[in-house]
Amino acid sequence: MAQGYNPALVEASWYEYWEKQGFFVADASSQKPKFVMVIPPPNVTGVLHIGHALMCAVEDTLTRWRRMKGYETLWVPGVDHAGISTQVVVEKKIMREKGLTRHDVGREDFVKEVWSWKEQHGTSIFSQLRKMGASVDWSRECFTMDEPRCKAVVEAFVRFHKDGLLYRDNRLVNWDCVLRTAISDIEVVDYIDVEKRTLRKVPGYKSTVEFGALTSFAYPLEDGKGEIVVATTRPETMLGDSAVAVHPEDPRYSHLHGKFVVHPFNGRKLPIICDAVLVDMNFGTGAVKITPAHDPNDFLVGKRHNLQFINILTDDGKINGNGGPDFQGMMRFDARAAVLKALEDKGLYRGVADNSMRLGVCSRTGDVVEPMIKPQWYVSCKEIAAKACNAVRTKELEIIPSQFEDTWFRWLENIRDWCVSRQLWWGHQIPAWYCTFEGDELKEMGAYNDHWIVARSETEARVAAEEKFSGKKIISFEQDPDVLDTWFSSGLFPFSVLGWPEATKDLQAFYPTTLLETGHDILFFWVARMVMMGIQLTGEVPFKQIFLHAMVRDAHGRKMSKSLGNVIDPLDVIHGITLDGLKAKLSQGNLDPAEYKTALAGLQSDFPEGIPVCGADALRFALVNYTAQSENINLDVQRVAGYRYWCNKLWNAIRFAMLNLGDNFIPSEELNISELPWSCKWILSALNGTVAAVDGHMEKYDLSAASSAIYSWWQYDLCDVFIELTKPTLSKGDSEDAKKLTRDTLWVCLENGLRLLHPFMPFVTEELWQRLPRAQEENSSIMLASYPTRRKDLDNEAVDAEMTLILSTVKAVRALCAACRVQPKQKPGGFIVTGDAELFTMFTDHSSELATLANLSSVNICNDVAELPAGCAVTIVNDKVSAYVMLQGIVDLSSELSKLLKQKDEESKKIEVFQKKISSQVYKDKASEEVQEADRARLAKMVGELELRVESIQLLQKLV
């Protein structure tokens, strides 16, 4: 074996071996109990980020654990076509390379470009999952736009329509003028709080655009005898105004109900409406303009009063013919400035004021979202949402942690119908065909909602159209060019990956799946939709349990953001990267100069030495161990590095075993527990307790507690105690029987310990397990070995209690020696004083173990303090036991006391200066909250160290 652990070497080839051997492939004909998960499909555009790493660590740990527990495990990998994200990436690519827009290229050629990009770059995330050790069944790998998934999407759409749950309607949607599509207001719209008049950059505009401004202007009354002043944050939309609404309790305007104002630019007469809705909406007295086609609130008023809905914008955000010839063709925010200028020229401008507002911005393009009326396809959600709620209430579906049940009910009990159509080119084209008939007054596609045919294919649609519209002459028959929301296809994922709608062997064997594990941030966007669609289309919940993990943040608790420079690439943690390397990656991004400066400062602050090589095992273990933080994980890379060093401890434990077991060692088939040395009985009992604890934690998905229990046993029981206790036995002239029993016990501990740890750290455990001698080659890999189970015959409460007291004594003695400045090589003599006969016997029996662990030359057991020689320091273990250490001739007490007093004075002065600095008002005003928090932690550490120094001084003063 190499002298030390090297993650790059250990993780180089095991995954390829596992995959080639087919260890990840599930057998649909197996009679074993099943454990089935689908991977939350990452975007095909994506690369592995830290959230994916957490998902992979948690899911693979659970999969490997269940596999070793004897389950037939299936973990299905896949990627999502990510409609908007992928289209944006490829649009930028062809603009960068060819200077063309997708409209220049044309739909057919553009889609070919996307497929080409997908084939070149779309599998990179799979190679990254392999580096993380994900034991997914690659033979069942899928893509949400491959042929079987396309068939499933079409079938689902057709069935929803047949069941009356899918319909088409003209409604107000969030519109992205860059993408020219409707977008969801709950997952792709970011809301920015604007407190006052603020200039912002908007894509496609050379100049900045003002937001947070409330502009007032007047509408003259039709009879010329007065005016009504209205205020708006979007002056350009007045080009599509249909009415003016006044508050019924406003004495200035309420008497004008039923009269008209005149639009200053197009001459339209706009009715004045005295509407109680303004009371319900908590408006103050006054008047508001009504623009039903461009405002969510006005949309409701417009429907109540049968107002004309005037859309003034083209799909790309330009003023159309409805907005007036003077403004036609202008970009909407250029039109804003033009409208204000025209109002001033007409003497109708009445001023502007600051106005706090929430601005909707598309997270994909940065475009300001525009409310617009558009015909779209909708899924009626009320009925299926009620079924999803009932599944949780009846415990047919369990949400873990249960605290998220409230979120589940809050979303689903207040759900709105789901807009599932998108005006994109990349995605599942909607399987609906529009019939235009001879004699139709309106010829544009979609003008009549009752002219649509939903079918599985064009052939099937034509047959249905001939039957439904018998006697009518169809002059055109076109498929809807829109595509489905990406969440529609991913909502089918738990059963489409198993072959649905076909009755495949996989579907029969593995559906419903066992568990859905994902981040709590997509509980509604994805998880709830899977449950609703699964119940409706298969009659069953798609999984029995939902396990939600936390969101990963940086070490300071901040959300990871490229602009802050705190985004962590998991591969950089696995392979390591220098600060210069991090800077180079940052410079390749598209941050503006101010963001780049902030991000660079963040990098230099958080990673001054770069990121050390940690390896996948250490990263996985750290992430899983962090999951006790149920809402957010504050990831500190140094903690990951700590687990990499811990892997070296495991490595050294196996090296020690290989050196001491001997070349011809063959493990005994069975241990005779009664014959084992005391320390061997204890470590096996401790192992047994850990096995039971881990099993219980894993059943509850408490991976943090399980990983902590394993770490504690390896670190504190096996390495720090048992291995140290074996050294005298294996190196001195103990009997061969004692050596054999100790070697057998050591092997049992290491072999079981590696199996216990394997689901969490697959690479290093496989490497080390393969090196251990085995009696027979039952399994070619640790991942096929059985998971350790509790054995009642190994429990030993008496020995556990004895060792607990021994270790308490060791801890007290070590603390005493440290306080008295005893160096490790000095090994003073020790004494135990107890008047309890049973404890006297116990300490006498195990004095050698106590001496070994406490680093003492010897330990004598006494009944009374009078038996002790002079020059001893004392520490109290408990009310029946005291421990003494002989310091005379070991430590120069006066000299050590002088050193400590000098150090205490120096540290006190440093603390005084530092306290004064961070208490000053200048510091509080200028230092960031992150800096202040770090300095408070530094002060607490300095004070803690000083307190320990004072304790040592007080102890030595008693002895001098």
mmCIF file of N, CA, C and O in Angstrom, residues 773-837:
data_model
loop_
_atom_site.group_PDB
_atom_site.id
_atom_site.type_symbol
_atom_site.label_atom_id
_atom_site.label_comp_id
_atom_site.label_asym_id
_atom_site.label_seq_id
_atom_site.Cartn_x
_atom_site.Cartn_y
_atom_site.Cartn_z
ATOM 1 N N PRO A 773 -7.522 -9.226 3.667
ATOM 2 C CA PRO A 773 -7.609 -10.674 3.369
ATOM 3 C C PRO A 773 -9.015 -11.173 3.683
ATOM 4 O O PRO A 773 -9.671 -10.711 4.623
ATOM 5 N N ARG A 774 -9.496 -12.113 2.842
ATOM 6 C CA ARG A 774 -10.830 -12.674 3.068
ATOM 7 C C ARG A 774 -10.760 -14.186 2.967
ATOM 8 O O ARG A 774 -9.990 -14.738 2.165
ATOM 9 N N ALA A 775 -11.596 -14.857 3.730
ATOM 10 C CA ALA A 775 -11.580 -16.321 3.760
ATOM 11 C C ALA A 775 -12.041 -16.904 2.438
ATOM 12 O O ALA A 775 -11.527 -17.893 1.962
ATOM 13 N N GLN A 776 -13.032 -16.288 1.849
ATOM 14 C CA GLN A 776 -13.528 -16.797 0.570
ATOM 15 C C GLN A 776 -14.013 -15.631 -0.277
ATOM 16 O O GLN A 776 -14.450 -14.613 0.242
ATOM 17 N N GLU A 777 -13.958 -15.815 -1.589
ATOM 18 C CA GLU A 777 -14.330 -14.744 -2.508
ATOM 19 C C GLU A 777 -15.820 -14.823 -2.827
ATOM 20 O O GLU A 777 -16.232 -15.173 -3.930
ATOM 21 N N GLU A 778 -16.658 -14.495 -1.837
ATOM 22 C CA GLU A 778 -18.101 -14.516 -2.090
ATOM 23 C C GLU A 778 -18.512 -13.381 -3.015
ATOM 24 O O GLU A 778 -19.333 -13.553 -3.909
ATOM 25 N N ASN A 779 -17.989 -12.204 -2.783
ATOM 26 C CA ASN A 779 -18.360 -11.028 -3.563
ATOM 27 C C ASN A 779 -17.122 -10.408 -4.176
ATOM 28 O O ASN A 779 -16.072 -10.321 -3.544
ATOM 29 N N SER A 780 -17.286 -9.935 -5.412
ATOM 30 C CA SER A 780 -16.150 -9.309 -6.088
ATOM 31 C C SER A 780 -16.063 -7.822 -5.793
ATOM 32 O O SER A 780 -15.121 -7.165 -6.227
ATOM 33 N N SER A 781 -17.043 -7.290 -5.073
ATOM 34 C CA SER A 781 -17.035 -5.872 -4.731
ATOM 35 C C SER A 781 -17.711 -5.679 -3.393
ATOM 36 O O SER A 781 -18.649 -6.407 -3.042
ATOM 37 N N ILE A 782 -17.261 -4.671 -2.674
ATOM 38 C CA ILE A 782 -17.888 -4.358 -1.393
ATOM 39 C C ILE A 782 -19.342 -3.943 -1.576
ATOM 40 O O ILE A 782 -20.177 -4.159 -0.701
ATOM 41 N N MET A 783 -19.668 -3.369 -2.732
ATOM 42 C CA MET A 783 -21.031 -2.900 -2.923
ATOM 43 C C MET A 783 -22.032 -4.049 -3.053
ATOM 44 O O MET A 783 -23.237 -3.843 -2.931
ATOM 45 N N LEU A 784 -21.519 -5.266 -3.286
ATOM 46 C CA LEU A 784 -22.392 -6.440 -3.348
ATOM 47 C C LEU A 784 -22.436 -7.189 -2.019
ATOM 48 O O LEU A 784 -23.236 -8.108 -1.851
ATOM 49 N N ALA A 785 -21.577 -6.806 -1.096
ATOM 50 C CA ALA A 785 -21.563 -7.445 0.221
ATOM 51 C C ALA A 785 -22.775 -6.973 1.025
ATOM 52 O O ALA A 785 -23.360 -5.928 0.741
ATOM 53 N N SER A 786 -23.146 -7.737 2.030
ATOM 54 C CA SER A 786 -24.307 -7.365 2.832
ATOM 55 C C SER A 786 -23.939 -6.256 3.806
ATOM 56 O O SER A 786 -22.792 -6.150 4.244
ATOM 57 N N TYR A 787 -24.928 -5.448 4.130
ATOM 58 C CA TYR A 787 -24.707 -4.369 5.098
ATOM 59 C C TYR A 787 -24.682 -4.970 6.499
ATOM 60 O O TYR A 787 -25.443 -5.902 6.796
ATOM 61 N N PRO A 788 -23.807 -4.497 7.361
ATOM 62 C CA PRO A 788 -23.725 -5.076 8.716
ATOM 63 C C PRO A 788 -25.070 -5.023 9.442
ATOM 64 O O PRO A 788 -25.832 -4.064 9.307
ATOM 65 N N THR A 789 -25.345 -6.076 10.195
ATOM 66 C CA THR A 789 -26.570 -6.126 10.999
ATOM 67 C C THR A 789 -26.203 -6.373 12.457
ATOM 68 O O THR A 789 -25.154 -6.946 12.765
ATOM 69 N N ARG A 790 -27.078 -5.952 13.338
ATOM 70 C CA ARG A 790 -26.807 -6.078 14.768
ATOM 71 C C ARG A 790 -26.840 -7.544 15.213
ATOM 72 O O ARG A 790 -27.695 -8.313 14.774
ATOM 73 N N ARG A 791 -25.896 -7.915 16.074
ATOM 74 C CA ARG A 791 -25.854 -9.262 16.673
ATOM 75 C C ARG A 791 -26.002 -9.124 18.183
ATOM 76 O O ARG A 791 -25.185 -8.481 18.837
ATOM 77 N N LYS A 792 -27.030 -9.731 18.739
ATOM 78 C CA LYS A 792 -27.285 -9.606 20.178
ATOM 79 C C LYS A 792 -26.146 -10.166 21.021
ATOM 80 O O LYS A 792 -25.874 -9.675 22.118
ATOM 81 N N ASP A 793 -25.445 -11.177 20.481
ATOM 82 C CA ASP A 793 -24.387 -11.797 21.276
ATOM 83 C C ASP A 793 -23.175 -10.883 21.445
ATOM 84 O O ASP A 793 -22.295 -11.149 22.270
ATOM 85 N N LEU A 794 -23.110 -9.803 20.680
ATOM 86 C CA LEU A 794 -21.981 -8.881 20.811
ATOM 87 C C LEU A 794 -22.245 -7.763 21.816
ATOM 88 O O LEU A 794 -21.313 -7.069 22.226
ATOM 89 N N ASP A 795 -23.496 -7.564 22.196
ATOM 90 C CA ASP A 795 -23.810 -6.529 23.186
ATOM 91 C C ASP A 795 -23.179 -6.884 24.529
ATOM 92 O O ASP A 795 -23.264 -8.031 24.988
ATOM 93 N N ASN A 796 -22.557 -5.926 25.173
ATOM 94 C CA ASN A 796 -21.922 -6.180 26.467
ATOM 95 C C ASN A 796 -21.987 -4.902 27.303
ATOM 96 O O ASN A 796 -21.073 -4.076 27.294
ATOM 97 N N GLU A 797 -23.073 -4.733 28.028
ATOM 98 C CA GLU A 797 -23.294 -3.512 28.800
ATOM 99 C C GLU A 797 -22.250 -3.327 29.898
ATOM 100 O O GLU A 797 -21.837 -2.211 30.190
ATOM 101 N N ALA A 798 -21.824 -4.437 30.518
ATOM 102 C CA ALA A 798 -20.853 -4.338 31.613
ATOM 103 C C ALA A 798 -19.523 -3.788 31.110
ATOM 104 O O ALA A 798 -18.930 -2.879 31.713
ATOM 105 N N VAL A 799 -19.048 -4.342 30.020
ATOM 106 C CA VAL A 799 -17.783 -3.877 29.443
ATOM 107 C C VAL A 799 -17.917 -2.436 28.955
ATOM 108 O O VAL A 799 -17.006 -1.618 29.108
ATOM 109 N N ASP A 800 -19.076 -2.103 28.350
ATOM 110 C CA ASP A 800 -19.312 -0.726 27.895
ATOM 111 C C ASP A 800 -19.198 0.258 29.053
ATOM 112 O O ASP A 800 -18.570 1.319 28.924
ATOM 113 N N ALA A 801 -19.805 -0.093 30.188
ATOM 114 C CA ALA A 801 -19.769 0.798 31.360
ATOM 115 C C ALA A 801 -18.353 0.958 31.880
ATOM 116 O O ALA A 801 -17.927 2.070 32.254
ATOM 117 N N GLU A 802 -17.592 -0.157 31.917
ATOM 118 C CA GLU A 802 -16.209 -0.083 32.380
ATOM 119 C C GLU A 802 -15.367 0.813 31.475
ATOM 120 O O GLU A 802 -14.599 1.663 31.947
ATOM 121 N N MET A 803 -15.534 0.634 30.157
ATOM 122 C CA MET A 803 -14.744 1.435 29.231
ATOM 123 C C MET A 803 -15.138 2.908 29.284
ATOM 124 O O MET A 803 -14.279 3.794 29.157
ATOM 125 N N THR A 804 -16.413 3.171 29.521
ATOM 126 C CA THR A 804 -16.852 4.567 29.647
ATOM 127 C C THR A 804 -16.115 5.254 30.786
ATOM 128 O O THR A 804 -15.642 6.388 30.645
ATOM 129 N N LEU A 805 -15.969 4.562 31.926
ATOM 130 C CA LEU A 805 -15.255 5.141 33.063
ATOM 131 C C LEU A 805 -13.758 5.251 32.778
ATOM 132 O O LEU A 805 -13.111 6.250 33.131
ATOM 133 N N ILE A 806 -13.191 4.238 32.141
ATOM 134 C CA ILE A 806 -11.769 4.285 31.775
ATOM 135 C C ILE A 806 -11.500 5.499 30.882
ATOM 136 O O ILE A 806 -10.544 6.253 31.087
ATOM 137 N N LEU A 807 -12.356 5.701 29.877
ATOM 138 C CA LEU A 807 -12.150 6.802 28.932
ATOM 139 C C LEU A 807 -12.364 8.157 29.597
ATOM 140 O O LEU A 807 -11.695 9.138 29.248
ATOM 141 N N SER A 808 -13.294 8.235 30.541
ATOM 142 C CA SER A 808 -13.479 9.485 31.297
ATOM 143 C C SER A 808 -12.218 9.797 32.085
ATOM 144 O O SER A 808 -11.792 10.958 32.175
ATOM 145 N N THR A 809 -11.628 8.764 32.648
ATOM 146 C CA THR A 809 -10.389 8.937 33.406
ATOM 147 C C THR A 809 -9.250 9.375 32.492
ATOM 148 O O THR A 809 -8.464 10.269 32.831
ATOM 149 N N VAL A 810 -9.162 8.750 31.326
ATOM 150 C CA VAL A 810 -8.136 9.110 30.342
ATOM 151 C C VAL A 810 -8.271 10.576 29.952
ATOM 152 O O VAL A 810 -7.279 11.326 29.895
ATOM 153 N N LYS A 811 -9.492 11.000 29.679
ATOM 154 C CA LYS A 811 -9.729 12.391 29.276
ATOM 155 C C LYS A 811 -9.287 13.347 30.372
ATOM 156 O O LYS A 811 -8.651 14.378 30.105
ATOM 157 N N ALA A 812 -9.616 13.022 31.637
ATOM 158 C CA ALA A 812 -9.237 13.882 32.766
ATOM 159 C C ALA A 812 -7.728 13.947 32.919
ATOM 160 O O ALA A 812 -7.150 15.028 33.154
ATOM 161 N N VAL A 813 -7.043 12.820 32.795
ATOM 162 C CA VAL A 813 -5.588 12.768 32.935
ATOM 163 C C VAL A 813 -4.908 13.551 31.819
ATOM 164 O O VAL A 813 -3.956 14.312 32.053
ATOM 165 N N ARG A 814 -5.377 13.381 30.594
ATOM 166 C CA ARG A 814 -4.782 14.107 29.466
ATOM 167 C C ARG A 814 -4.937 15.618 29.649
ATOM 168 O O ARG A 814 -4.016 16.397 29.357
ATOM 169 N N ALA A 815 -6.115 16.033 30.117
ATOM 170 C CA ALA A 815 -6.341 17.456 30.339
ATOM 171 C C ALA A 815 -5.407 17.982 31.418
ATOM 172 O O ALA A 815 -4.859 19.091 31.311
ATOM 173 N N LEU A 816 -5.217 17.197 32.468
ATOM 174 C CA LEU A 816 -4.316 17.585 33.549
ATOM 175 C C LEU A 816 -2.884 17.729 33.041
ATOM 176 O O LEU A 816 -2.184 18.700 33.346
ATOM 177 N N CYS A 817 -2.436 16.766 32.258
ATOM 178 C CA CYS A 817 -1.070 16.806 31.718
ATOM 179 C C CYS A 817 -0.877 18.001 30.790
ATOM 180 O O CYS A 817 0.175 18.655 30.807
ATOM 181 N N ALA A 818 -1.906 18.295 29.991
ATOM 182 C CA ALA A 818 -1.803 19.436 29.081
ATOM 183 C C ALA A 818 -1.716 20.739 29.862
ATOM 184 O O ALA A 818 -0.912 21.630 29.537
ATOM 185 N N ALA A 819 -2.554 20.847 30.903
ATOM 186 C CA ALA A 819 -2.551 22.059 31.714
ATOM 187 C C ALA A 819 -1.207 22.247 32.413
ATOM 188 O O ALA A 819 -0.752 23.382 32.612
ATOM 189 N N CYS A 820 -0.577 21.155 32.782
ATOM 190 C CA CYS A 820 0.708 21.219 33.496
ATOM 191 C C CYS A 820 1.904 21.196 32.555
ATOM 192 O O CYS A 820 3.048 21.034 32.982
ATOM 193 N N ARG A 821 1.644 21.311 31.267
ATOM 194 C CA ARG A 821 2.694 21.413 30.252
ATOM 195 C C ARG A 821 3.550 20.167 30.143
ATOM 196 O O ARG A 821 4.745 20.238 29.835
ATOM 197 N N VAL A 822 2.969 19.008 30.403
ATOM 198 C CA VAL A 822 3.696 17.744 30.246
ATOM 199 C C VAL A 822 3.794 17.433 28.757
ATOM 200 O O VAL A 822 2.785 17.447 28.036
ATOM 201 N N GLN A 823 4.992 17.147 28.273
ATOM 202 C CA GLN A 823 5.192 16.817 26.870
ATOM 203 C C GLN A 823 4.877 15.347 26.618
ATOM 204 O O GLN A 823 5.094 14.497 27.504
ATOM 205 N N PRO A 824 4.368 14.989 25.423
ATOM 206 C CA PRO A 824 3.959 13.605 25.134
ATOM 207 C C PRO A 824 5.061 12.575 25.405
ATOM 208 O O PRO A 824 4.770 11.463 25.856
ATOM 209 N N LYS A 825 6.308 12.917 25.132
ATOM 210 C CA LYS A 825 7.385 11.938 25.290
ATOM 211 C C LYS A 825 7.782 11.705 26.755
ATOM 212 O O LYS A 825 8.505 10.753 27.068
ATOM 213 N N GLN A 826 7.310 12.556 27.649
ATOM 214 C CA GLN A 826 7.764 12.473 29.040
ATOM 215 C C GLN A 826 7.135 11.328 29.826
ATOM 216 O O GLN A 826 7.734 10.793 30.745
ATOM 217 N N LYS A 827 5.923 10.957 29.521
ATOM 218 C CA LYS A 827 5.231 9.816 30.128
ATOM 219 C C LYS A 827 5.393 9.733 31.665
ATOM 220 O O LYS A 827 6.154 8.902 32.176
ATOM 221 N N PRO A 828 4.715 10.555 32.408
ATOM 222 C CA PRO A 828 4.812 10.489 33.872
ATOM 223 C C PRO A 828 4.080 9.263 34.425
ATOM 224 O O PRO A 828 3.312 8.614 33.714
ATOM 225 N N GLY A 829 4.307 8.977 35.668
ATOM 226 C CA GLY A 829 3.577 7.912 36.328
ATOM 227 C C GLY A 829 2.215 8.404 36.786
ATOM 228 O O GLY A 829 2.025 9.597 37.037
ATOM 229 N N GLY A 830 1.240 7.484 36.905
ATOM 230 C CA GLY A 830 -0.098 7.869 37.296
ATOM 231 C C GLY A 830 -0.615 7.035 38.450
ATOM 232 O O GLY A 830 -0.135 5.912 38.693
ATOM 233 N N PHE A 831 -1.603 7.584 39.149
ATOM 234 C CA PHE A 831 -2.208 6.895 40.286
ATOM 235 C C PHE A 831 -3.730 7.095 40.247
ATOM 236 O O PHE A 831 -4.201 8.178 39.904
ATOM 237 N N ILE A 832 -4.448 6.058 40.568
ATOM 238 C CA ILE A 832 -5.899 6.141 40.705
ATOM 239 C C ILE A 832 -6.228 5.896 42.171
ATOM 240 O O ILE A 832 -5.788 4.896 42.758
ATOM 241 N N VAL A 833 -7.011 6.790 42.734
ATOM 242 C CA VAL A 833 -7.422 6.634 44.128
ATOM 243 C C VAL A 833 -8.936 6.430 44.165
ATOM 244 O O VAL A 833 -9.689 7.263 43.637
ATOM 245 N N THR A 834 -9.371 5.330 44.746
ATOM 246 C CA THR A 834 -10.793 5.043 44.906
ATOM 247 C C THR A 834 -11.018 4.190 46.140
ATOM 248 O O THR A 834 -10.241 3.269 46.425
ATOM 249 N N GLY A 835 -12.042 4.512 46.873
ATOM 250 C CA GLY A 835 -12.390 3.708 48.043
ATOM 251 C C GLY A 835 -13.431 2.657 47.740
ATOM 252 O O GLY A 835 -13.825 1.882 48.616
ATOM 253 N N ASP A 836 -13.885 2.599 46.466
ATOM 254 C CA ASP A 836 -14.903 1.615 46.056
ATOM 255 C C ASP A 836 -14.206 0.309 45.664
ATOM 256 O O ASP A 836 -13.341 0.293 44.777
ATOM 257 N N ALA A 837 -14.595 -0.796 46.309
ATOM 258 C CA ALA A 837 -13.914 -2.082 46.097
ATOM 259 C C ALA A 837 -14.052 -2.562 44.661
ATOM 260 O O ALA A 837 -13.091 -3.058 44.050
#
